[in-house]
The first five atom37 places (N, CA, C, CB, O) and aatype in JSON, in Angstrom:
{
  "aatype": [20, 20, 20, 20, 20, 20, 20, 20, 20, 20, 20, 20, 20, 20, 20, 20, 20, 20, 20, 20, 20, 20, 20, 20, 20, 20, 20, 20, 20, 20, 20, 20, 20, 20, 20, 20, 20, 20, 20, 20, 20, 20, 20, 20, 20, 20, 20, 20, 20, 20, 20, 20, 20, 20, 20, 20],
  "atom_mask": [
    [1, 1, 1, 1, 1],
    [1, 1, 1, 1, 1],
    [1, 1, 1, 1, 1],
    [1, 1, 1, 1, 1],
    [1, 1, 1, 1, 1],
    [1, 1, 1, 1, 1],
    [1, 1, 1, 1, 1],
    [1, 1, 1, 1, 1],
    [1, 1, 1, 1, 1],
    [1, 1, 1, 1, 1],
    [1, 1, 1, 1, 1],
    [1, 1, 1, 1, 1],
    [1, 1, 1, 1, 1],
    [1, 1, 1, 1, 1],
    [1, 1, 1, 1, 1],
    [1, 1, 1, 1, 1],
    [1, 1, 1, 1, 1],
    [1, 1, 1, 1, 1],
    [1, 1, 1, 1, 1],
    [1, 1, 1, 1, 1],
    [1, 1, 1, 1, 1],
    [1, 1, 1, 1, 1],
    [1, 1, 1, 1, 1],
    [1, 1, 1, 1, 1],
    [1, 1, 1, 1, 1],
    [1, 1, 1, 1, 1],
    [1, 1, 1, 1, 1],
    [1, 1, 1, 1, 1],
    [1, 1, 1, 1, 1],
    [1, 1, 1, 1, 1],
    [1, 1, 1, 1, 1],
    [1, 1, 1, 1, 1],
    [1, 1, 1, 1, 1],
    [1, 1, 1, 1, 1],
    [1, 1, 1, 1, 1],
    [1, 1, 1, 1, 1],
    [1, 1, 1, 1, 1],
    [1, 1, 1, 1, 1],
    [1, 1, 1, 1, 1],
    [1, 1, 1, 1, 1],
    [1, 1, 1, 1, 1],
    [1, 1, 1, 1, 1],
    [1, 1, 1, 1, 1],
    [1, 1, 1, 1, 1],
    [1, 1, 1, 1, 1],
    [1, 1, 1, 1, 1],
    [1, 1, 1, 1, 1],
    [1, 1, 1, 1, 1],
    [1, 1, 1, 1, 1],
    [1, 1, 1, 1, 1],
    [1, 1, 1, 1, 1],
    [1, 1, 1, 1, 1],
    [1, 1, 1, 1, 1],
    [1, 1, 1, 1, 1],
    [1, 1, 1, 1, 1],
    [1, 1, 1, 1, 1]
  ],
  "atom_positions": [
    [[0.62, -1.22, 0.09], [0.14, -0.16, 0.42], [0.91, 1.5, -0.01], [0.04, -0.48, 1.77], [0.41, 2.46, -0.61]],
    [[2.42, 1.29, 0.62], [2.82, 2.15, 0.98], [3.89, 2.96, -0.88], [3.58, 1.54, 2.53], [4.3, 4.04, -1.31]],
    [[3.85, 1.94, -1.18], [4.09, 2.23, -2.39], [3.01, 2.76, -3.17], [4.56, 1.23, -2.92], [3.37, 3.69, -3.89]],
    [[1.75, 2.44, -3.24], [0.94, 2.81, -4.47], [0.7, 4.14, -3.73], [-0.52, 1.78, -4.98], [0.61, 4.98, -4.63]],
    [[0.55, 4.81, -2.47], [0.45, 5.5, -1.9], [1.3, 6.77, -1.98], [0.39, 4.92, -1.12], [1.06, 7.95, -1.75]],
    [[2.6, 5.95, -2.49], [3.84, 7.28, -2.68], [3.23, 7.23, -4.63], [6.38, 6.59, -2.16], [2.68, 8.24, -5.06]],
    [[3.35, 6.47, -5.24], [2.8, 6.93, -6.69], [2.06, 7.93, -7.03], [2.12, 6.14, -7.2], [2.32, 8.89, -7.76]],
    [[0.42, 7.43, -6.01], [-0.24, 8.65, -5.61], [0.17, 9.9, -5.11], [-0.89, 8.39, -4.88], [-0.62, 10.84, -5.21]],
    [[1.02, 10.01, -4.72], [1.29, 11.23, -4.44], [2.5, 12.3, -4.99], [1.34, 11.06, -3.3], [3.08, 13.3, -4.56]],
    [[2.51, 11.76, -5.73], [3.19, 12.49, -7.26], [2.14, 13.16, -8.47], [4.06, 11.13, -8.17], [2.46, 13.78, -9.49]],
    [[1.04, 12.85, -8.04], [-0.27, 13.64, -8.91], [-0.84, 14.7, -7.75], [-1.78, 12.34, -9.47], [-1.62, 15.6, -8.02]],
    [[-0.39, 14.48, -6.58], [-1.61, 15.78, -6.02], [-1.03, 16.57, -5.16], [-3.01, 15.3, -5.18], [-0.3, 16.03, -4.34]],
    [[-1.21, 18.12, -5.12], [-0.88, 19.03, -4.17], [-0.05, 18.35, -3.77], [-1.73, 19.53, -3.28], [-0.07, 17.12, -3.82]],
    [[0.97, 19.15, -3.22], [1.57, 19.66, -1.42], [2.21, 17.64, -2.09], [-0.37, 20.13, 0.85], [1.78, 16.94, -1.17]],
    [[2.85, 16.77, -3.0], [2.6, 15.51, -2.09], [2.31, 14.49, -1.05], [2.82, 15.36, -2.06], [3.0, 13.47, -1.15]],
    [[1.72, 14.51, -0.39], [1.22, 13.76, 0.29], [-0.28, 13.66, 0.65], [1.87, 13.88, 1.1], [-1.28, 14.33, 0.91]],
    [[0.22, 12.34, 0.49], [-0.8, 11.37, 0.58], [-0.9, 10.34, 1.29], [-0.97, 10.96, -0.3], [0.19, 9.82, 1.53]],
    [[-2.44, 9.47, 2.06], [-1.65, 9.33, 3.25], [-3.52, 8.43, 3.36], [-0.81, 11.09, 4.44], [-4.65, 8.91, 3.26]],
    [[-2.93, 6.72, 3.65], [-4.49, 6.4, 4.36], [-5.38, 6.94, 5.16], [-4.53, 5.57, 4.99], [-5.03, 7.11, 6.33]],
    [[-6.56, 7.28, 4.83], [-7.14, 7.93, 6.43], [-6.88, 7.06, 7.33], [-8.77, 8.22, 6.67], [-6.34, 7.58, 8.31]],
    [[-7.08, 5.5, 7.44], [-6.92, 5.08, 8.85], [-5.79, 5.77, 9.48], [-6.71, 3.6, 8.98], [-5.94, 6.26, 10.59]],
    [[-4.38, 5.89, 8.72], [-3.19, 5.97, 9.19], [-3.58, 8.02, 9.74], [-1.78, 5.4, 7.72], [-3.11, 8.51, 10.77]],
    [[-4.1, 8.47, 9.16], [-4.46, 9.89, 9.55], [-4.49, 10.3, 10.27], [-5.15, 10.33, 9.43], [-3.89, 11.3, 10.64]],
    [[-5.85, 9.13, 11.17], [-6.8, 9.13, 11.74], [-6.54, 8.58, 12.94], [-7.66, 8.68, 11.12], [-6.96, 9.06, 13.99]],
    [[-5.87, 7.58, 12.86], [-4.92, 6.73, 14.6], [-4.62, 7.13, 15.04], [-3.92, 5.96, 14.99], [-4.85, 6.56, 16.11]],
    [[-3.78, 8.41, 15.36], [-2.8, 9.21, 15.92], [-4.22, 9.42, 17.24], [-2.01, 10.76, 14.73], [-5.31, 8.88, 17.4]],
    [[-3.54, 10.4, 17.91], [-4.51, 10.99, 18.8], [-5.53, 11.87, 18.2], [-3.85, 11.7, 19.79], [-5.86, 11.55, 17.06]],
    [[-6.28, 13.27, 18.88], [-7.49, 13.77, 18.26], [-5.73, 14.9, 17.24], [-9.23, 14.81, 19.77], [-5.39, 14.89, 16.05]],
    [[-5.1, 15.68, 18.54], [-4.53, 16.76, 18.27], [-3.6, 16.29, 16.29], [-3.4, 17.12, 19.93], [-3.39, 16.91, 15.25]],
    [[-3.35, 14.99, 16.79], [-2.91, 15.0, 15.0], [-3.82, 14.14, 14.04], [-1.26, 14.27, 14.73], [-3.51, 14.03, 12.85]],
    [[-4.77, 13.62, 14.49], [-6.34, 13.93, 12.74], [-6.75, 14.94, 13.0], [-8.1, 12.92, 12.46], [-7.77, 15.18, 12.36]],
    [[-6.33, 16.03, 13.9], [-7.17, 17.43, 12.88], [-5.86, 17.57, 12.03], [-7.74, 19.36, 13.91], [-6.04, 16.42, 11.62]],
    [[-5.16, 17.79, 11.65], [-4.24, 17.71, 10.55], [-4.56, 16.93, 9.6], [-3.1, 17.37, 10.87], [-4.37, 17.46, 8.51]],
    [[-5.05, 15.67, 9.54], [-5.5, 15.9, 8.18], [-7.0, 15.36, 7.88], [-4.48, 15.21, 7.22], [-7.83, 14.88, 8.66]],
    [[-7.05, 15.57, 6.67], [-8.65, 15.51, 5.64], [-9.19, 14.46, 4.64], [-8.68, 16.66, 4.64], [-8.54, 14.34, 3.6]],
    [[-10.08, 13.82, 4.77], [-9.82, 12.67, 3.96], [-10.71, 14.13, 2.61], [-10.78, 10.6, 4.61], [-11.27, 15.21, 2.77]],
    [[-10.33, 13.23, 1.39], [-10.9, 13.73, 0.14], [-11.21, 12.48, -0.68], [-9.9, 14.75, -0.63], [-11.75, 13.0, -1.66]],
    [[-11.22, 10.93, -0.95], [-11.93, 10.13, -1.78], [-11.11, 8.77, -1.57], [-12.03, 10.73, -3.3], [-9.95, 8.55, -1.21]],
    [[-12.19, 7.94, -1.96], [-11.72, 6.87, -2.14], [-11.48, 6.09, -3.98], [-12.65, 6.21, -1.17], [-12.2, 6.01, -4.98]],
    [[-10.19, 5.67, -3.63], [-9.89, 4.79, -4.53], [-9.17, 3.44, -5.09], [-9.7, 5.3, -4.87], [-7.98, 3.28, -4.79]],
    [[-9.64, 2.74, -5.66], [-8.67, 1.23, -5.75], [-7.49, 1.35, -6.44], [-9.36, -0.02, -6.52], [-7.43, 1.52, -7.66]],
    [[-6.34, 1.24, -5.51], [-4.71, 1.24, -5.47], [-4.88, -0.07, -6.58], [-3.73, 0.9, -3.61], [-5.94, -0.68, -6.69]],
    [[-3.69, -0.37, -7.35], [-2.91, -0.94, -7.93], [-3.13, -2.34, -7.44], [-1.72, -0.36, -7.82], [-1.91, -2.46, -7.46]],
    [[-3.44, -3.21, -7.13], [-3.65, -4.79, -6.81], [-4.24, -4.71, -5.97], [-2.67, -5.73, -6.53], [-3.39, -4.04, -5.38]],
    [[-4.95, -4.77, -5.33], [-5.75, -3.83, -3.82], [-6.98, -4.47, -4.44], [-5.76, -1.57, -3.6], [-7.06, -4.43, -5.67]],
    [[-8.15, -5.17, -3.61], [-9.38, -5.92, -3.99], [-10.59, -4.58, -3.38], [-9.46, -7.78, -3.04], [-11.67, -4.16, -3.81]],
    [[-9.81, -4.29, -2.32], [-10.61, -3.33, -1.42], [-10.52, -1.43, -2.02], [-9.79, -3.58, 0.36], [-9.54, -1.22, -2.74]],
    [[-11.35, -0.29, -1.78], [-10.72, 0.64, -1.91], [-10.77, 1.3, -0.41], [-11.2, 1.37, -3.07], [-11.48, 1.26, 0.6]],
    [[-9.66, 1.9, -0.85], [-8.87, 3.0, 0.45], [-8.65, 4.21, 0.48], [-7.63, 2.81, 0.76], [-7.73, 4.68, -0.19]],
    [[-9.94, 5.45, 1.73], [-10.07, 6.1, 1.67], [-8.73, 7.69, 2.17], [-11.12, 5.62, 1.99], [-8.46, 8.25, 3.23]],
    [[-8.4, 7.79, 1.17], [-7.15, 8.84, 1.38], [-7.29, 10.12, 2.31], [-6.78, 9.44, -0.04], [-8.35, 10.73, 2.15]],
    [[-6.67, 10.49, 2.98], [-6.32, 11.76, 3.94], [-5.72, 12.75, 3.14], [-5.3, 11.45, 5.16], [-5.07, 12.03, 2.37]],
    [[-5.51, 13.83, 2.81], [-4.27, 14.75, 2.72], [-3.93, 15.5, 3.7], [-4.32, 15.6, 1.79], [-4.76, 15.11, 4.53]],
    [[-3.26, 16.36, 4.28], [-2.68, 16.96, 5.62], [-3.19, 18.48, 4.47], [-0.51, 16.48, 6.31], [-2.89, 18.92, 3.36]],
    [[-4.42, 18.94, 6.0], [-4.76, 20.17, 5.94], [-3.96, 21.4, 5.86], [-5.36, 20.23, 6.78], [-2.85, 21.36, 6.39]],
    [[-4.31, 22.39, 5.34], [-3.55, 23.47, 5.06], [-3.54, 24.44, 6.48], [-4.17, 24.18, 3.72], [-2.91, 25.5, 6.5]]
  ]
}
């Protein structure tokens, strides 16, 4: 998954994207720095992944 997210990050403004579950796995203070965007089907995966990007 990390390799696929790294590929995807090249196409996202700011160049940083994570699986939403990772961005929200920290404490509330850390989760506040991420916003969810969309669900994508990453190459080689069978389930969609909800994406998160840093908040501006």
